[in-house]
Amino acid sequence: MKKILAIIMAAALAAGVLVGCGSSASQDTAAASAVKTVKPGTLTVATSPDFSPFEFYAIDEAGTPTLAGIDIALARYIADHMGLELQIVTVDFDGVLSELSTHSVDLGMSGLAPNPDRESIMDFSDIYYKGEQSLVSLKDNAASITSFEDINSKEFTVGAQIGSIQLDFANEYTPDANIVTMPKVTDIISELIAGKEYAAFIQKDVAQCYQKNYPELELVLDVPYEQNGLAIGVNKGNAELLAAVNEAVAAALEDGSMAQFITDANELAAGEKYEGLLEENGTDSFVKLENFPIVFKYAELFRNGIVVTVLLSVFTVLIGFVLALLLALMRLSNVCPFAFLEKDKKGYVRDGGFLYHLSRFNPLSIIATAYVEIFRSTPVLVQVFIIYYGVFGIIKLPTFSMFGFIQFDRFFPGVVALGLNSAAYLCEIIRSGIQSVDGGQTEAARSLGMSQVMNLRYIILPQAMKNILPAIANEFVVIIKESSITYTIGVQDIMSAVNAVKGATFIIVEPLLVATAIYFCLCFPTSKAIAYLERRMSRGDKR
């Protein structure tokens, strides 16, 4: 009896422990679910990886390029603290602000200063890093800059990053200077080294990182700013998320994790030594062969970028061609719903007037013409932003990765935007090809009893396609190059790899040369292959 009682008590105790554990687990789950994120179970963070030591790419122990830096390490800490999976989206700095303003991400971590002007699009966390601001120039110019007034005139060019607090400093302290805005800090450094800018406003820690690799740079002035320090941009109005982020930041500061993040990031940011304008045989040169092996360490980023670029181009051509063919047929159509108004009551054709023009009204042609003119008369970058932030800000796409590194919810809007743009140009190419076929062939087809569809399919389009093949090939090559614009919405293409390498290695020209070689290797064989196909199709034309 005692044994039975002991077994019952043990079972009850075990059940109590299991219930307690289950209660604790459910409480943890409830705490995690209390924080609403853009993607359930995922903390999505936007960053611009050109801001060493805060965010940049570094080579890990396995030789793989990996996002690193103070902000990246803190983002992982916050996600772990909240029990969420981390997803990092890389865009330009102004793209970080756009992602937050459209609620496309949960957090923006890109060395953000808590500027009150930004509070309309984001909430700010507590300060997690105390930092200062600086004015940077070349050592040769340092002696001539003792105050901001020394460069506050049109003869001096001053640089700052687009959308950054540093641009506000430029407008405040050097309003009369020739202020030039650049999308990335690496671009600003390149301009400084090349002598195209006399000075630039840059965050002090970032400037010091670049100074280690470009000794010709000099931090000439400290920039006064009452709110020195960096904060995390949080999705506007998400009080639960803001509280959870502040709690994680406080924990990181208290347990010493933040100090370790700073130490590790600064060690990684030192990277490979690059001496800016290196001298070879007594002459200045932007290019040095020894730097290419450093760039090639990031080969995986370029390989991924090639895959993305090729897929973008292929899907763009497919979407663009199908839509362009439809638009071309719409423009050439003769669908006039009010055609009966062409004649008056006596059966005579009107010689003008409102009713005559109404009888010629072709809605399909007008719609297609309007489409073509709008898309050909506006920049593709604007179209990409409208499609991504506008259309797909309303239409929510599934969030999954293709091949492990292509985010579908960013890749698909890029394809759609490029496809819509390409269709406008291909439409005119196809229309001109159809019109180039002699009209007598259509009459011959009708005399043989062929329908309009059969005539188009078997007689007109085959000849038209042969005539316009060179123009279509040229458009395909253009698409391969234009696809680089999609990196602005976080698509990891070839240019995204270039920007990542520039921000990680402080090497500016060599990654661009590598990208040039890649684009050439993609475009040149493509154009040659289509030229060969064109010659094959033209053999029957020789007399």
Coordinates of C-alpha atoms in Angstrom, one line a residue:
M1 CA 0.0 0.0 0.0
K2 CA 2.8 2.4 0.9
K3 CA 4.5 1.6 -2.4
I4 CA 1.3 2.4 -4.3
L5 CA 0.9 5.6 -2.4
A6 CA 4.5 6.6 -3.1
I7 CA 4.0 5.9 -6.8
I8 CA 0.9 8.1 -6.8
M9 CA 2.7 10.9 -5.0
A10 CA 5.6 10.7 -7.4
A11 CA 3.3 10.7 -10.4
A12 CA 1.5 13.8 -9.0
L13 CA 4.8 15.5 -8.3
A14 CA 6.0 14.8 -11.9
A15 CA 2.7 16.0 -13.3
G16 CA 3.1 19.2 -11.3
V17 CA 6.5 19.8 -12.6
L18 CA 5.3 19.2 -16.2
V19 CA 2.4 21.5 -15.7
G20 CA 4.8 24.1 -14.2
C21 CA 7.1 23.7 -17.2
G22 CA 4.3 23.9 -19.6
S23 CA 3.0 27.0 -17.8
S24 CA 6.5 28.6 -18.0
A25 CA 6.8 27.7 -21.7
S26 CA 3.4 29.1 -22.4
Q27 CA 4.2 32.3 -20.6
D28 CA 7.4 32.6 -22.7
T29 CA 5.4 32.0 -25.9
A30 CA 2.8 34.5 -24.8
A31 CA 5.5 37.0 -24.1
A32 CA 7.0 36.5 -27.5
S33 CA 3.6 36.6 -29.2
A34 CA 2.7 39.8 -27.4
V35 CA 5.2 41.6 -29.7
K36 CA 3.7 42.2 -33.1
T37 CA 6.1 42.1 -36.0
V38 CA 5.8 42.6 -39.7
K39 CA 6.3 38.8 -40.2
P40 CA 5.0 36.7 -37.4
G41 CA 7.8 35.0 -35.5
T42 CA 10.5 37.0 -37.3
L43 CA 12.3 40.3 -36.4
T44 CA 13.0 42.1 -39.7
V45 CA 15.8 44.6 -39.6
A46 CA 16.8 47.0 -42.3
T47 CA 20.5 48.1 -42.5
S48 CA 23.0 49.6 -45.0
P49 CA 26.2 47.6 -44.8
D50 CA 28.6 50.4 -45.7
F51 CA 28.9 51.9 -42.3
S52 CA 31.8 50.1 -40.6
P53 CA 32.2 49.3 -37.7
F54 CA 28.4 49.3 -37.3
E55 CA 27.4 47.2 -40.3
F56 CA 29.6 45.7 -42.9
Y57 CA 30.5 42.3 -44.5
A58 CA 33.3 40.3 -43.0
I59 CA 34.9 36.9 -43.9
D60 CA 34.1 34.3 -41.2
E61 CA 36.2 31.3 -40.2
A62 CA 34.7 29.2 -43.1
G63 CA 35.7 31.9 -45.6
T64 CA 32.1 33.0 -46.2
P65 CA 31.1 36.7 -46.4
T66 CA 28.9 37.4 -43.4
L67 CA 27.2 40.5 -42.1
A68 CA 29.0 41.8 -39.1
G69 CA 29.4 44.9 -37.0
I70 CA 28.0 46.5 -33.8
D71 CA 24.5 46.9 -35.1
I72 CA 24.3 43.4 -36.6
A73 CA 25.5 41.7 -33.3
L74 CA 23.0 43.8 -31.3
A75 CA 20.2 42.8 -33.8
R76 CA 21.0 39.1 -33.2
Y77 CA 21.0 39.7 -29.4
I78 CA 17.6 41.5 -29.5
A79 CA 16.1 38.8 -31.7
D80 CA 17.4 36.1 -29.3
H81 CA 16.2 38.1 -26.3
M82 CA 12.7 38.3 -27.8
G83 CA 12.7 34.6 -29.0
L84 CA 12.3 35.6 -32.6
E85 CA 14.1 34.6 -35.8
L86 CA 16.2 37.4 -37.3
Q87 CA 15.9 38.5 -40.9
I88 CA 18.3 41.3 -42.1
V89 CA 17.4 43.4 -45.2
T90 CA 20.3 45.3 -46.8
V91 CA 19.5 48.5 -48.6
D92 CA 20.9 52.0 -49.0
F93 CA 20.7 54.3 -46.0
D94 CA 17.8 56.3 -47.4
G95 CA 16.2 52.9 -48.1
V96 CA 16.3 52.1 -44.4
L97 CA 14.2 55.2 -43.7
S98 CA 11.8 54.2 -46.5
E99 CA 11.5 50.7 -45.1
L100 CA 10.5 52.1 -41.7
S101 CA 8.2 54.7 -43.1
T102 CA 6.2 52.1 -45.1
H103 CA 6.2 49.6 -42.1
S104 CA 8.1 47.1 -44.3
V105 CA 10.5 46.2 -41.5
D106 CA 10.4 46.1 -37.7
L107 CA 13.6 47.9 -36.9
G108 CA 16.1 50.1 -38.7
M109 CA 19.7 49.7 -37.4
S110 CA 22.2 51.7 -39.5
G111 CA 23.9 54.0 -37.1
L112 CA 20.7 56.1 -36.7
A113 CA 20.9 59.3 -34.7
P114 CA 17.7 60.1 -32.8
N115 CA 16.8 63.1 -34.9
P116 CA 13.5 64.6 -33.9
D117 CA 12.7 65.2 -37.6
R118 CA 12.6 61.5 -38.1
E119 CA 10.0 60.9 -35.3
S120 CA 7.2 61.2 -37.8
I121 CA 8.2 57.9 -39.5
M122 CA 9.7 55.9 -36.6
D123 CA 10.0 55.6 -32.8
F124 CA 13.5 55.7 -31.3
S125 CA 14.9 53.2 -28.7
D126 CA 17.1 54.2 -25.9
I127 CA 20.6 55.2 -26.8
Y128 CA 22.8 52.1 -27.2
Y129 CA 26.0 53.7 -28.3
K130 CA 27.6 57.0 -27.5
G131 CA 29.2 58.5 -30.6
E132 CA 30.3 61.8 -32.0
Q133 CA 30.2 63.5 -35.4
S134 CA 33.1 64.9 -37.4
L135 CA 34.2 66.9 -40.5
V136 CA 36.7 64.9 -42.6
S137 CA 39.1 66.2 -45.2
L138 CA 42.5 65.3 -46.6
K139 CA 45.6 66.0 -44.6
D140 CA 46.8 68.5 -47.2
N141 CA 43.6 70.6 -46.6
A142 CA 43.6 70.2 -42.8
A143 CA 45.6 73.3 -42.0
S144 CA 43.2 75.5 -44.0
I145 CA 40.1 74.4 -42.0
T146 CA 40.0 75.8 -38.6
S147 CA 36.2 76.4 -38.5
F148 CA 33.1 75.7 -40.6
E149 CA 33.2 79.2 -41.9
D150 CA 36.5 78.4 -43.7
I151 CA 34.6 76.1 -46.2
N152 CA 31.2 77.9 -46.1
S153 CA 31.3 79.2 -49.7
K154 CA 30.5 78.0 -53.2
E155 CA 34.1 77.3 -54.0
F156 CA 34.2 74.4 -51.6
T157 CA 32.4 71.1 -52.2
V158 CA 31.1 69.4 -49.0
G159 CA 29.8 65.8 -49.0
A160 CA 27.1 64.1 -46.9
Q161 CA 25.1 60.9 -47.1
I162 CA 21.6 61.1 -48.4
G163 CA 18.9 61.1 -45.7
S164 CA 21.5 61.2 -42.9
I165 CA 21.9 63.4 -39.9
Q166 CA 25.2 64.5 -41.5
L167 CA 23.3 66.1 -44.3
D168 CA 21.5 68.2 -41.7
F169 CA 24.9 69.2 -40.4
A170 CA 26.1 70.2 -43.8
N171 CA 23.0 72.4 -44.3
E172 CA 23.3 73.9 -40.9
Y173 CA 27.1 74.6 -40.7
T174 CA 28.0 75.1 -44.3
P175 CA 24.8 76.3 -46.0
D176 CA 26.6 78.3 -48.6
A177 CA 29.0 75.5 -49.7
N178 CA 28.4 73.3 -52.7
I179 CA 26.7 70.4 -50.9
V180 CA 26.9 67.1 -52.7
T181 CA 24.8 64.1 -51.4
M182 CA 25.9 60.5 -52.0
P183 CA 24.0 57.3 -51.3
K184 CA 26.9 55.5 -49.5
V185 CA 29.7 56.5 -47.2
T186 CA 32.1 54.6 -49.5
D187 CA 31.1 57.0 -52.3
I188 CA 31.9 60.0 -50.1
I189 CA 35.3 58.6 -49.2
S190 CA 36.0 58.0 -52.9
E191 CA 35.1 61.6 -53.7
L192 CA 37.4 62.9 -50.9
I193 CA 40.3 60.7 -52.0
A194 CA 39.9 61.8 -55.6
G195 CA 39.8 65.5 -54.6
K196 CA 36.2 66.0 -55.9
E197 CA 35.1 67.0 -52.4
Y198 CA 37.0 69.3 -50.1
A199 CA 35.4 68.0 -46.9
A200 CA 32.6 65.7 -45.7
F201 CA 30.5 65.2 -42.6
I202 CA 30.8 61.7 -41.3
Q203 CA 30.1 59.9 -38.1
K204 CA 33.3 60.0 -36.0
D205 CA 33.8 56.2 -35.4
V206 CA 33.1 55.5 -39.1
A207 CA 35.6 58.2 -40.2
Q208 CA 38.2 56.7 -37.9
C209 CA 37.7 53.3 -39.5
Y210 CA 38.3 54.7 -42.9
Q211 CA 41.3 56.7 -41.7
K212 CA 43.0 53.5 -40.6
N213 CA 42.8 52.3 -44.2
Y214 CA 43.2 55.7 -45.9
P215 CA 46.0 57.5 -44.0
E216 CA 45.6 60.6 -46.2
L217 CA 42.3 61.4 -44.4
E218 CA 42.1 63.7 -41.5
L219 CA 39.3 64.4 -38.9
V220 CA 39.6 68.2 -38.9
L221 CA 36.7 69.3 -36.8
D222 CA 34.2 67.9 -34.2
V223 CA 30.6 68.7 -35.0
P224 CA 28.5 70.0 -32.1
Y225 CA 25.4 68.0 -31.6
E226 CA 23.2 67.8 -28.5
Q227 CA 21.9 64.3 -29.1
N228 CA 25.2 62.5 -29.6
G229 CA 24.6 58.8 -29.7
L230 CA 22.9 56.2 -31.7
A231 CA 19.4 54.6 -31.3
I232 CA 17.4 52.0 -33.1
G233 CA 14.6 53.0 -35.4
V234 CA 11.4 51.1 -34.4
N235 CA 8.2 50.6 -36.4
K236 CA 6.1 53.6 -35.6
G237 CA 3.3 53.1 -33.1
N238 CA 4.4 49.6 -32.0
A239 CA 4.7 50.3 -28.3
E240 CA 5.2 46.6 -27.3
L241 CA 8.0 46.2 -29.8
L242 CA 9.7 49.4 -28.6
A243 CA 9.5 48.3 -24.9
A244 CA 10.9 44.9 -25.8
V245 CA 13.8 46.5 -27.8
N246 CA 14.6 48.9 -24.9
E247 CA 14.6 45.9 -22.5
A248 CA 17.0 44.0 -24.8
V249 CA 19.3 47.1 -25.2
A250 CA 19.4 47.5 -21.4
A251 CA 20.3 43.9 -20.9
A252 CA 23.1 44.1 -23.5
L253 CA 24.5 47.1 -21.8
E254 CA 24.2 45.6 -18.4
D255 CA 25.7 42.1 -19.0
G256 CA 28.7 43.5 -21.0
S257 CA 27.5 42.1 -24.3
M258 CA 27.5 45.6 -25.9
A259 CA 31.1 46.2 -24.9
Q260 CA 32.1 42.9 -26.5
F261 CA 30.2 43.8 -29.7
I262 CA 32.1 47.0 -30.0
T263 CA 35.5 45.4 -29.4
D264 CA 34.8 42.6 -31.9
A265 CA 33.4 44.9 -34.6
N266 CA 36.4 47.3 -34.3
E267 CA 38.8 44.4 -34.7
L268 CA 37.0 43.1 -37.8
A269 CA 36.6 46.6 -39.2
A270 CA 40.4 47.1 -39.3
G271 CA 40.3 44.5 -42.1
E272 CA 42.9 44.6 -44.9
K273 CA 45.2 47.5 -45.2
Y274 CA 44.5 49.7 -48.3
E275 CA 46.5 52.8 -48.8
G276 CA 44.0 54.8 -50.9
L277 CA 45.9 56.4 -53.8
L278 CA 48.7 53.9 -53.9
E279 CA 51.9 54.9 -55.7
E280 CA 53.2 52.6 -58.4
N281 CA 56.4 53.7 -60.2
G282 CA 56.0 57.2 -58.9
T283 CA 52.5 57.8 -60.2
D284 CA 49.2 57.8 -58.5
S285 CA 46.8 54.9 -59.2
F286 CA 43.4 53.9 -58.0
V287 CA 43.9 50.3 -58.9
K288 CA 46.4 47.8 -57.4
L289 CA 46.5 44.2 -58.3
E290 CA 47.2 43.2 -54.7
N291 CA 43.7 44.3 -53.8
F292 CA 41.9 41.9 -56.2
P293 CA 42.6 38.8 -53.9
I294 CA 40.9 40.7 -51.1
V295 CA 37.9 41.3 -53.3
F296 CA 37.8 37.7 -54.4
K297 CA 37.4 36.6 -50.8
Y298 CA 33.8 37.9 -51.3
A299 CA 33.3 35.7 -54.4
E300 CA 30.2 34.1 -52.9
L301 CA 28.4 37.5 -52.8
F302 CA 29.2 38.0 -56.5
R303 CA 28.1 34.4 -57.3
N304 CA 24.8 35.0 -55.6
G305 CA 24.5 38.3 -57.3
I306 CA 25.0 36.7 -60.7
V307 CA 22.2 34.2 -60.0
V308 CA 19.9 37.0 -59.0
T309 CA 20.7 39.1 -62.0
V310 CA 20.2 36.3 -64.5
L311 CA 16.9 35.3 -62.9
L312 CA 15.7 38.9 -62.8
S313 CA 16.6 39.3 -66.5
V314 CA 14.9 36.0 -67.6
F315 CA 11.7 36.6 -65.8
T316 CA 11.6 40.3 -66.8
V317 CA 11.9 39.3 -70.5
L318 CA 9.1 36.7 -70.2
I319 CA 6.7 39.1 -68.5
G320 CA 7.8 42.0 -70.7
F321 CA 7.4 40.1 -74.0
V322 CA 4.0 38.7 -73.2
L323 CA 2.7 42.0 -72.0
A324 CA 4.3 43.9 -74.9
L325 CA 2.7 41.6 -77.5
L326 CA -0.7 42.2 -76.0
L327 CA -0.1 46.0 -75.9
A328 CA 1.1 46.0 -79.5
L329 CA -2.0 44.2 -80.7
M330 CA -4.1 46.6 -78.7
R331 CA -2.4 49.6 -80.4
L332 CA -3.0 48.0 -83.8
S333 CA -6.5 46.9 -83.1
N334 CA -9.6 48.4 -84.8
V335 CA -12.1 48.1 -81.9
C336 CA -14.3 51.1 -82.2
P337 CA -17.5 50.7 -80.2
F338 CA -19.1 53.8 -81.7
A339 CA -18.2 53.1 -85.3
F340 CA -21.9 53.2 -86.3
L341 CA -21.7 57.0 -85.7
E342 CA -19.3 57.4 -88.6
K343 CA -22.2 57.8 -91.1
D344 CA -25.1 60.2 -90.8
K345 CA -28.8 59.3 -91.2
K346 CA -28.5 59.3 -95.0
G347 CA -25.6 56.8 -94.9
Y348 CA -22.9 59.3 -95.9
V349 CA -19.6 59.4 -94.1
R350 CA -19.3 62.4 -91.9
D351 CA -16.5 64.8 -92.8
G352 CA -15.8 65.8 -89.2
G353 CA -17.4 66.9 -86.0
F354 CA -17.8 65.4 -82.6
L355 CA -19.8 62.3 -83.7
Y356 CA -17.2 61.5 -86.4
H357 CA -14.3 61.6 -83.9
L358 CA -16.4 59.6 -81.4
S359 CA -16.9 56.9 -84.1
R360 CA -13.1 56.7 -84.4
F361 CA -12.7 56.2 -80.6
N362 CA -10.6 53.1 -79.9
P363 CA -10.3 52.4 -76.1
L364 CA -7.8 49.6 -76.4
S365 CA -5.4 51.7 -78.5
I366 CA -5.7 54.6 -76.2
I367 CA -5.1 52.5 -73.1
A368 CA -2.0 50.8 -74.7
T369 CA -0.7 54.2 -75.9
A370 CA -1.1 55.8 -72.5
Y371 CA 0.7 52.8 -70.9
V372 CA 3.6 53.1 -73.3
E373 CA 4.0 56.8 -72.9
I374 CA 3.8 56.8 -69.1
F375 CA 6.4 54.0 -68.6
R376 CA 8.8 55.4 -71.3
S377 CA 8.6 58.9 -69.9
T378 CA 9.3 58.2 -66.2
P379 CA 12.6 56.9 -64.6
V380 CA 12.7 53.2 -63.9
L381 CA 13.9 53.9 -60.4
V382 CA 10.7 55.8 -59.6
Q383 CA 8.7 52.9 -61.1
V384 CA 10.6 50.4 -58.9
F385 CA 9.8 52.4 -55.8
I386 CA 6.1 52.9 -56.7
I387 CA 5.7 49.2 -57.4
Y388 CA 7.5 48.0 -54.3
Y389 CA 6.5 50.6 -51.7
G390 CA 3.1 51.4 -53.2
V391 CA 1.5 48.4 -54.9
F392 CA 3.2 45.7 -52.9
G393 CA 2.9 47.8 -49.7
I394 CA -0.8 47.0 -50.0
I395 CA -0.6 43.6 -51.6
K396 CA 1.2 41.4 -49.1
L397 CA 3.4 38.7 -50.7
P398 CA 4.4 35.4 -49.1
T399 CA 7.8 35.6 -47.3
F400 CA 10.1 32.8 -48.2
S401 CA 13.6 32.4 -49.6
M402 CA 14.6 31.0 -52.9
F403 CA 17.9 29.2 -53.1
G404 CA 18.5 30.3 -49.5
F405 CA 19.4 33.9 -50.4
I406 CA 16.7 35.4 -52.6
Q407 CA 13.8 37.0 -50.6
F408 CA 10.7 36.4 -52.7
D409 CA 8.8 39.4 -51.3
R410 CA 11.6 41.7 -52.7
F411 CA 12.6 39.8 -55.8
F412 CA 9.0 39.5 -57.2
P413 CA 8.3 43.3 -57.0
G414 CA 11.6 43.9 -58.8
V415 CA 10.7 41.5 -61.6
V416 CA 7.2 43.1 -61.9
A417 CA 8.6 46.7 -62.1
L418 CA 11.3 45.8 -64.6
G419 CA 8.8 43.7 -66.6
L420 CA 6.3 46.6 -66.8
N421 CA 9.0 49.0 -67.9
S422 CA 10.5 46.6 -70.5
A423 CA 7.0 45.9 -71.9
A424 CA 6.6 49.6 -72.9
Y425 CA 9.8 49.5 -75.1
L426 CA 9.2 46.0 -76.4
C427 CA 5.7 47.0 -77.4
E428 CA 7.0 49.6 -79.9
I429 CA 9.5 47.1 -81.2
I430 CA 6.9 44.5 -81.8
R431 CA 4.4 47.0 -83.3
S432 CA 7.0 48.3 -85.8
G433 CA 7.9 44.7 -86.7
I434 CA 4.2 43.8 -87.4
Q435 CA 3.8 47.0 -89.5
S436 CA 7.0 46.2 -91.5
V437 CA 5.3 43.1 -93.0
D438 CA 3.8 44.0 -96.4
G439 CA 0.0 44.5 -96.2
G440 CA -0.5 42.4 -99.4
Q441 CA 0.3 39.3 -97.4
T442 CA -2.7 39.9 -95.2
E443 CA -4.9 40.3 -98.3
A444 CA -3.5 37.1 -99.7
A445 CA -4.3 35.3 -96.4
R446 CA -7.9 36.5 -96.5
S447 CA -8.3 35.3 -100.1
L448 CA -7.2 31.9 -98.9
G449 CA -9.9 31.9 -96.2
M450 CA -7.6 32.4 -93.2
S451 CA -9.0 34.1 -90.2
Q452 CA -7.4 37.2 -88.7
V453 CA -5.9 35.1 -85.8
M454 CA -4.5 32.5 -88.3
N455 CA -3.0 35.3 -90.4
L456 CA -1.3 36.8 -87.4
R457 CA 0.0 33.5 -86.1
Y458 CA 1.3 31.9 -89.2
I459 CA 2.2 34.8 -91.5
I460 CA 2.6 38.1 -89.8
L461 CA 4.3 37.3 -86.4
P462 CA 6.9 34.9 -87.8
Q463 CA 8.1 37.5 -90.2
A464 CA 7.9 40.3 -87.8
M465 CA 9.9 38.4 -85.1
K466 CA 12.7 37.8 -87.6
N467 CA 12.8 41.5 -88.4
I468 CA 12.8 42.7 -84.8
L469 CA 15.2 40.1 -83.4
P470 CA 18.2 42.4 -83.2
A471 CA 16.1 45.0 -81.4
I472 CA 14.8 42.5 -78.9
A473 CA 18.3 41.2 -78.3
N474 CA 19.4 44.7 -77.5
E475 CA 16.5 45.2 -75.1
F476 CA 17.5 41.9 -73.3
V477 CA 21.1 43.2 -72.8
V478 CA 19.7 46.5 -71.5
I479 CA 17.6 44.5 -69.0
I480 CA 20.6 42.7 -67.7
K481 CA 22.3 46.0 -66.9
E482 CA 19.1 47.8 -65.7
S483 CA 18.4 45.0 -63.2
S484 CA 21.1 46.6 -61.0
I485 CA 18.6 49.2 -59.9
T486 CA 16.7 46.6 -57.8
Y487 CA 19.4 46.6 -55.2
T488 CA 17.7 49.8 -53.9
I489 CA 14.8 47.7 -52.6
G490 CA 17.0 45.0 -51.0
V491 CA 17.4 42.6 -54.0
Q492 CA 20.9 41.1 -53.6
D493 CA 22.2 41.4 -57.1
I494 CA 25.7 42.1 -58.5
M495 CA 25.7 45.8 -57.5
S496 CA 24.5 44.8 -54.0
A497 CA 27.7 42.7 -53.8
V498 CA 29.8 45.6 -55.0
N499 CA 28.5 47.9 -52.3
A500 CA 28.9 45.2 -49.6
V501 CA 32.6 44.7 -50.6
K502 CA 33.3 48.4 -50.7
G503 CA 31.8 48.8 -47.2
A504 CA 33.7 45.8 -45.8
T505 CA 37.2 46.3 -47.3
F506 CA 37.4 50.1 -47.9
I507 CA 38.4 49.2 -51.5
I508 CA 36.4 51.2 -53.9
V509 CA 37.6 50.8 -57.5
E510 CA 38.5 47.1 -57.7
P511 CA 34.9 45.8 -56.8
L512 CA 33.6 48.0 -59.6
L513 CA 36.0 46.5 -62.1
V514 CA 35.0 43.0 -61.0
A515 CA 31.3 44.0 -61.6
T516 CA 32.2 45.4 -65.0
A517 CA 33.8 42.2 -66.0
I518 CA 30.8 40.2 -64.8
Y519 CA 28.3 42.3 -66.7
F520 CA 30.5 42.1 -69.8
C521 CA 30.6 38.3 -69.5
L522 CA 26.8 38.2 -69.2
C523 CA 26.0 40.7 -72.0
F524 CA 28.6 40.0 -74.7
P525 CA 27.9 36.3 -75.1
T526 CA 24.2 36.9 -75.1
S527 CA 24.4 39.5 -77.9
K528 CA 26.6 37.1 -79.9
A529 CA 24.3 34.2 -79.4
I530 CA 21.3 36.1 -80.7
A531 CA 23.3 37.5 -83.6
Y532 CA 24.1 33.8 -84.5
L533 CA 20.4 33.0 -84.3
E534 CA 19.6 35.9 -86.5
R535 CA 22.0 34.7 -89.2
R536 CA 20.5 31.2 -89.0
M537 CA 17.0 32.6 -89.5
S538 CA 18.1 34.8 -92.4
R539 CA 19.5 32.0 -94.5
G540 CA 16.3 31.5 -96.3
D541 CA 16.3 35.1 -97.4
K542 CA 19.5 34.9 -99.5
R543 CA 18.9 34.8 -103.2

